Short mmCIF file of C-alpha atoms and ligand atoms in Angstrom, two decimals:
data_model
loop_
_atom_site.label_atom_id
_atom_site.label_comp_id
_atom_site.label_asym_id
_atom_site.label_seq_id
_atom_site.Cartn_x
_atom_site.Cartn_y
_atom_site.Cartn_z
CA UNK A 29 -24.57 5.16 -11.02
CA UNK A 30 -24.80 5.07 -7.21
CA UNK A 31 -22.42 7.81 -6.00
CA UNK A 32 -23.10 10.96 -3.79
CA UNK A 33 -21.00 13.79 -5.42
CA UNK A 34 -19.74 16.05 -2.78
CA UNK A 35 -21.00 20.02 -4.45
CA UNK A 36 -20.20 22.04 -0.71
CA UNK A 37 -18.72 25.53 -2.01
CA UNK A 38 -15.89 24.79 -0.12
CA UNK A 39 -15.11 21.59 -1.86
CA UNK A 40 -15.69 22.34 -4.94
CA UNK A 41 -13.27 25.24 -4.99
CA UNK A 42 -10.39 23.27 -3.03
CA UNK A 43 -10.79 20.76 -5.83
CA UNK A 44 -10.26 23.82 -8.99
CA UNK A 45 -7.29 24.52 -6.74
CA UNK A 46 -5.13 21.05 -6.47
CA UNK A 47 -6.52 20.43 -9.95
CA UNK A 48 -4.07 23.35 -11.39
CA UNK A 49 -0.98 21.76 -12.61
CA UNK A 50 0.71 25.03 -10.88
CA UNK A 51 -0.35 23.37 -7.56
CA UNK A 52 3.28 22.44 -5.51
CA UNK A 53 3.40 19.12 -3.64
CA UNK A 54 3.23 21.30 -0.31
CA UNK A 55 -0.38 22.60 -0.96
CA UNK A 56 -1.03 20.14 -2.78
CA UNK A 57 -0.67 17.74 0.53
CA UNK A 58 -2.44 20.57 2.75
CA UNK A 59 -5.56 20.94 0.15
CA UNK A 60 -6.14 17.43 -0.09
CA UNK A 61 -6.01 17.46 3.89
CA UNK A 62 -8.92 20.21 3.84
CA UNK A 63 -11.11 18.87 1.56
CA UNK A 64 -11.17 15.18 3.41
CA UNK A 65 -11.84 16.79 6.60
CA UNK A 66 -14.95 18.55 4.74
CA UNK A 67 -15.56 15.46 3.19
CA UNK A 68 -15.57 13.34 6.62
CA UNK A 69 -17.56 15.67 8.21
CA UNK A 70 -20.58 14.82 5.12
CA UNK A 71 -20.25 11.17 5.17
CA UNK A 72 -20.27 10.65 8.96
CA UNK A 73 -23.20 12.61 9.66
CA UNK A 74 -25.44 9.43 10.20
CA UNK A 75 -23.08 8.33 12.77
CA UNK A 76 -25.56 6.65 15.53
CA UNK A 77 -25.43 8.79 18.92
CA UNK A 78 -26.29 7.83 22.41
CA UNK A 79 -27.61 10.02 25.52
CA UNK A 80 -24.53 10.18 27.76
CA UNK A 81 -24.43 11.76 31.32
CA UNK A 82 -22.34 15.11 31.58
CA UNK A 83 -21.57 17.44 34.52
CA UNK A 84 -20.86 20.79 33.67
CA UNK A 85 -19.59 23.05 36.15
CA UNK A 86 -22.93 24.00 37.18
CA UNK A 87 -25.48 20.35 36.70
CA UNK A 88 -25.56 17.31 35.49
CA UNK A 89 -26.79 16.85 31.93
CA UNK A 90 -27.71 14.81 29.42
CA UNK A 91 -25.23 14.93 26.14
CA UNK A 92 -24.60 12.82 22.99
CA UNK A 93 -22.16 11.02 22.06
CA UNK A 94 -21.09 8.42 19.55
CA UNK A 95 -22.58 4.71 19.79
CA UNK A 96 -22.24 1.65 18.70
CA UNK A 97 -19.88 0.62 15.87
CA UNK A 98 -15.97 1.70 15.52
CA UNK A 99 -14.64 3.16 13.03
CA UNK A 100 -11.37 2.30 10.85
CA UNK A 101 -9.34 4.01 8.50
CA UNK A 102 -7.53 1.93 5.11
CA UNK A 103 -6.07 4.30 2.96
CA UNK A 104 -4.63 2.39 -0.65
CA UNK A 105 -1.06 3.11 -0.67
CA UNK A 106 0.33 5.52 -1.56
CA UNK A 107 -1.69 7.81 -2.47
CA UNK A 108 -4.40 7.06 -0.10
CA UNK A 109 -2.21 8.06 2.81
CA UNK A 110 -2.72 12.14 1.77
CA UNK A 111 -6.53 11.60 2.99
CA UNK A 112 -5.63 10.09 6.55
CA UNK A 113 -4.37 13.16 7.90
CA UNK A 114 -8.19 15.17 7.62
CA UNK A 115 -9.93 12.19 8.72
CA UNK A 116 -7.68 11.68 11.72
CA UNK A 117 -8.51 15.24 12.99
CA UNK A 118 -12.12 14.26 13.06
CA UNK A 119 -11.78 11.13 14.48
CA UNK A 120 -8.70 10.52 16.67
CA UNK A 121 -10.50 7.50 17.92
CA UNK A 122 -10.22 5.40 14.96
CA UNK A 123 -7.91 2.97 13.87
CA UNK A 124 -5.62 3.07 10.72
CA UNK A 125 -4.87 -0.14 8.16
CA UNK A 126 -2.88 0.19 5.35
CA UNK A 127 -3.44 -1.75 2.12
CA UNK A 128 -0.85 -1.34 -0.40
CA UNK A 129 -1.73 -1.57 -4.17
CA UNK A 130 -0.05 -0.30 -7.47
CA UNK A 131 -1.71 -0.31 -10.64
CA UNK A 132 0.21 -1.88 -13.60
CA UNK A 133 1.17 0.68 -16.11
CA UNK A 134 0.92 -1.98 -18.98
CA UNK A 135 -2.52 -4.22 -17.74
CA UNK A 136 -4.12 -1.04 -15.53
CA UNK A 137 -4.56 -4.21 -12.93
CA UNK A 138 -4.04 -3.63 -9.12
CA UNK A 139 -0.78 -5.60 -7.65
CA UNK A 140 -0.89 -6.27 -4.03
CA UNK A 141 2.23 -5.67 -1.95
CA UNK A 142 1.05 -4.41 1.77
CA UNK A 143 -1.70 -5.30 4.00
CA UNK A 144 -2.04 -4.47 7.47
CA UNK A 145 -5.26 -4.38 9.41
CA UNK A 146 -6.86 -3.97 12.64
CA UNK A 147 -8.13 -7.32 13.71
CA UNK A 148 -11.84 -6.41 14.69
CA UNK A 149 -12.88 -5.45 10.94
CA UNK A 150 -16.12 -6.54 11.07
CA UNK A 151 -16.98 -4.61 14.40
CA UNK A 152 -16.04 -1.24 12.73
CA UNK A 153 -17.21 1.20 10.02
CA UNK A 154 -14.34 1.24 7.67
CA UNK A 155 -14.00 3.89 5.22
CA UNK A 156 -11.80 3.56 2.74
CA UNK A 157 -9.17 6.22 0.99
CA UNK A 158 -8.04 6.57 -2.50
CA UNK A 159 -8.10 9.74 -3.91
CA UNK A 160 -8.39 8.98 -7.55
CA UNK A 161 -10.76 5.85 -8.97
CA UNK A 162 -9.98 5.36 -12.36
CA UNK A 163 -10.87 2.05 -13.69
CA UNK A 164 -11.71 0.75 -10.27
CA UNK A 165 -9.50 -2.00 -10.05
CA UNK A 166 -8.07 -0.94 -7.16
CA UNK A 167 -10.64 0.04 -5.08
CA UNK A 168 -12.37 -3.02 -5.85
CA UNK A 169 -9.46 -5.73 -5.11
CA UNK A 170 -9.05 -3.48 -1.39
CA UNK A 171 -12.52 -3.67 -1.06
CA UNK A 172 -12.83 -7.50 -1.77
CA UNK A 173 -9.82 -8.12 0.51
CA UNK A 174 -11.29 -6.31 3.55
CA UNK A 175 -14.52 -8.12 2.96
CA UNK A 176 -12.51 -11.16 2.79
CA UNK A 177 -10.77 -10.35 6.37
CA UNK A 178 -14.80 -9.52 7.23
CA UNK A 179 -15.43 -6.03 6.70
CA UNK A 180 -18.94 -6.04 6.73
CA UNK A 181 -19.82 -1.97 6.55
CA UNK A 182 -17.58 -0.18 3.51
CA UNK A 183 -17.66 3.44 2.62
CA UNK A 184 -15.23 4.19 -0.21
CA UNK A 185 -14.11 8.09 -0.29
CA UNK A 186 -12.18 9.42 -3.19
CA UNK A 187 -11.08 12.88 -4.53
CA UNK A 188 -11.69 12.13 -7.93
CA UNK A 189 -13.92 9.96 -10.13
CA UNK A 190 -14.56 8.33 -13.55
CA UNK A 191 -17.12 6.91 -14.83
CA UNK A 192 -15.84 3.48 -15.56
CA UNK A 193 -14.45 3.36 -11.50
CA UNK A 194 -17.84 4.06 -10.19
CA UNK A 195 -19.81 1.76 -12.33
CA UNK A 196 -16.92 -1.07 -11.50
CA UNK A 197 -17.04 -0.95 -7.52
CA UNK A 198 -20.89 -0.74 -7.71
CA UNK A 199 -21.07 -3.83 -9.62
CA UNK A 200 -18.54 -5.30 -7.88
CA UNK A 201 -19.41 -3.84 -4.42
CA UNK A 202 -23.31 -2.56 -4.80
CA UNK A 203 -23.11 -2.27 -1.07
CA UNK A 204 -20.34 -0.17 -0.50
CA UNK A 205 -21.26 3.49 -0.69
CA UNK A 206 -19.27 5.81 -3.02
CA UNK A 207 -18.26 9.37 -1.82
CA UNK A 208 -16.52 11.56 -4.54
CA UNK A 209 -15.64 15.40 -4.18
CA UNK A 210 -15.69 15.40 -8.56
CA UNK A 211 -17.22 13.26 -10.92
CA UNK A 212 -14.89 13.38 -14.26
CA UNK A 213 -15.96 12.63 -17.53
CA UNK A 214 -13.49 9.96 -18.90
CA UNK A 215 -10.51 8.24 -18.74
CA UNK A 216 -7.14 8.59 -21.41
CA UNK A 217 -5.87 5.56 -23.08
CA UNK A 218 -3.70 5.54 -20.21
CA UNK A 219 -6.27 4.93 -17.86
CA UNK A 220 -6.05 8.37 -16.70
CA UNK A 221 -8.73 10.66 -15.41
CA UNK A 222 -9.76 13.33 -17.67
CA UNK A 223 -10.06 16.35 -16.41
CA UNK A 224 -8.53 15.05 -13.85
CA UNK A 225 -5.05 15.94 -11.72
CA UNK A 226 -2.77 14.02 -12.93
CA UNK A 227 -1.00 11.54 -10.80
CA UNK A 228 -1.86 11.91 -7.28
CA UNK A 229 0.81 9.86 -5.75
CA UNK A 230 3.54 12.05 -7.60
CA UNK A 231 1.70 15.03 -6.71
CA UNK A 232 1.78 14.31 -3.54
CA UNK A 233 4.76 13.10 -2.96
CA UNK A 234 7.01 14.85 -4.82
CA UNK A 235 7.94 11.76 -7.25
CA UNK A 236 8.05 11.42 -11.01
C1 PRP B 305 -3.42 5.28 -8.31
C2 PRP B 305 -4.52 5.76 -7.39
C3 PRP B 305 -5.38 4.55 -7.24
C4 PRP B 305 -5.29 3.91 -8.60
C5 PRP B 305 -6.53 4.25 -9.37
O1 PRP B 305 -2.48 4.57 -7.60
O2 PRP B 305 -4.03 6.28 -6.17
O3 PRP B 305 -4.93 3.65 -6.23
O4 PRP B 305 -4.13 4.48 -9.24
O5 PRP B 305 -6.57 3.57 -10.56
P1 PRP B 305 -7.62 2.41 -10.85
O6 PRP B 305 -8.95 2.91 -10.38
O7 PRP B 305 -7.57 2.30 -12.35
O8 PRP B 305 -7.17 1.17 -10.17
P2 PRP B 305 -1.12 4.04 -8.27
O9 PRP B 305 -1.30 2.66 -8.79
O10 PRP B 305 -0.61 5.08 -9.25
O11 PRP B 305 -0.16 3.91 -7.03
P3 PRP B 305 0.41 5.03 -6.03
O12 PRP B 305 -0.73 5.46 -5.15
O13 PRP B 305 1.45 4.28 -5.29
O14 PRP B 305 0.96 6.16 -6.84
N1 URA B 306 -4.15 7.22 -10.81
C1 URA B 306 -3.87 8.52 -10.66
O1 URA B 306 -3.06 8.89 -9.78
N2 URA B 306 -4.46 9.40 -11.48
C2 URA B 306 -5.33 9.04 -12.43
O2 URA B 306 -5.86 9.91 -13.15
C3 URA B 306 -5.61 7.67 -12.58
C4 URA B 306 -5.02 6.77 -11.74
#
């Protein structure tokens, strides 16, 4: 399986925390906030930098700053929408798409209902936001639609993994990298994630 498993302190106890089914939509929201700015902060670390000129209030100097490609945002809707937020806060520069999916209850199969994207895809590092990949479905259809609009460079960042969802983007995707704050061990019949948290749209949202 090609997936880097996020194991900072930090993130790993956020993660016992908005696992509890005692966690409240409110900290729910502000948790899942935290732990994707932790999270952007690890997978944007090989961002390229440039020598840029600087005058402080004393010289001029030589500083770094970020080069080269852009960067873009698509969170799956809904529930991909509770990771903008952190990312946002790193990164005020980038720009946001949204593409909606649900999954099915009956055939666990992504439907399609919302897609709205910047226009220069293929100039931009796009990271993608889901927290939970369960069978992979739906990471997998965004992912093929972005490549179809000509997203070239994919990073796919979720809260919580299975099994079955990371070996299903990798085969579908081998060159999008995978960035999960928890690996689970399996899914329910119900294509649930066990251990899991549940349903992370309702959680976050307040919705049954
Ligand atoms: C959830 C979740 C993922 C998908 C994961 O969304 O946010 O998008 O299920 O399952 P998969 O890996 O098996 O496709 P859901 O369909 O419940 O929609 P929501 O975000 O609107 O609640
Ligand atoms: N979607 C969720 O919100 N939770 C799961 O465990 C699986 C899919």
């Amino acid at each position: 399986m090609n997936v880097n498993v996020m194991t900072h302190p930090l993130i790993q106890h956020k993660v016992t925390l908005i696992r509890n089914v005692e966690t409240g939509s409110k900290d729910f929201r502000e948790l899942l906030e935290e732990i994707t700015l932790l999270m952007g902060y690890e997978i944007t670390r090989d961002l390229p930098l440039e020598d840029v000129e600087v005058q402080t209030p004393l010289v001029k100097a030589i500083g770094k700053q970020i080069a080269g490609k852009k960067l873009g945002i698509i969170p799956i809707l809904r529930a991909g929408l509770g990771m903008v937020s952190g990312l946002l806060e790193l990164m005020p520069m980038a720009k946001v798409g949204h593409v909606g999916l649900y999954r099915d209850p009956e055939t666990l199969k992504p439907v399609e209902y919302y897609c709205k994207l910047p226009s220069d895809l293929s100039d931009r590092r796009i990271i993608v936001t889901d927290p939970m990949l369960a069978t992979g479905g739906s990471a997998s259809a965004a992912i093929t639609l972005l490549k179809e609009k000509g997203a070239r460079d994919i990073q796919l960042m979720c809260l919580v993994a299975a099994p079955q969802g990371v070996e299903a983007v990798n085969k579908e995707h081998p060159d999008v990298r995978i960035y999960v704050a928890a690996l689970d061990e399996d899914l329910n019949e119900h294509g649930y994630i066990l251990p899991g948290l549940g349903d992370a749209g309702d959680r976050i949202f307040g919705t049954k």
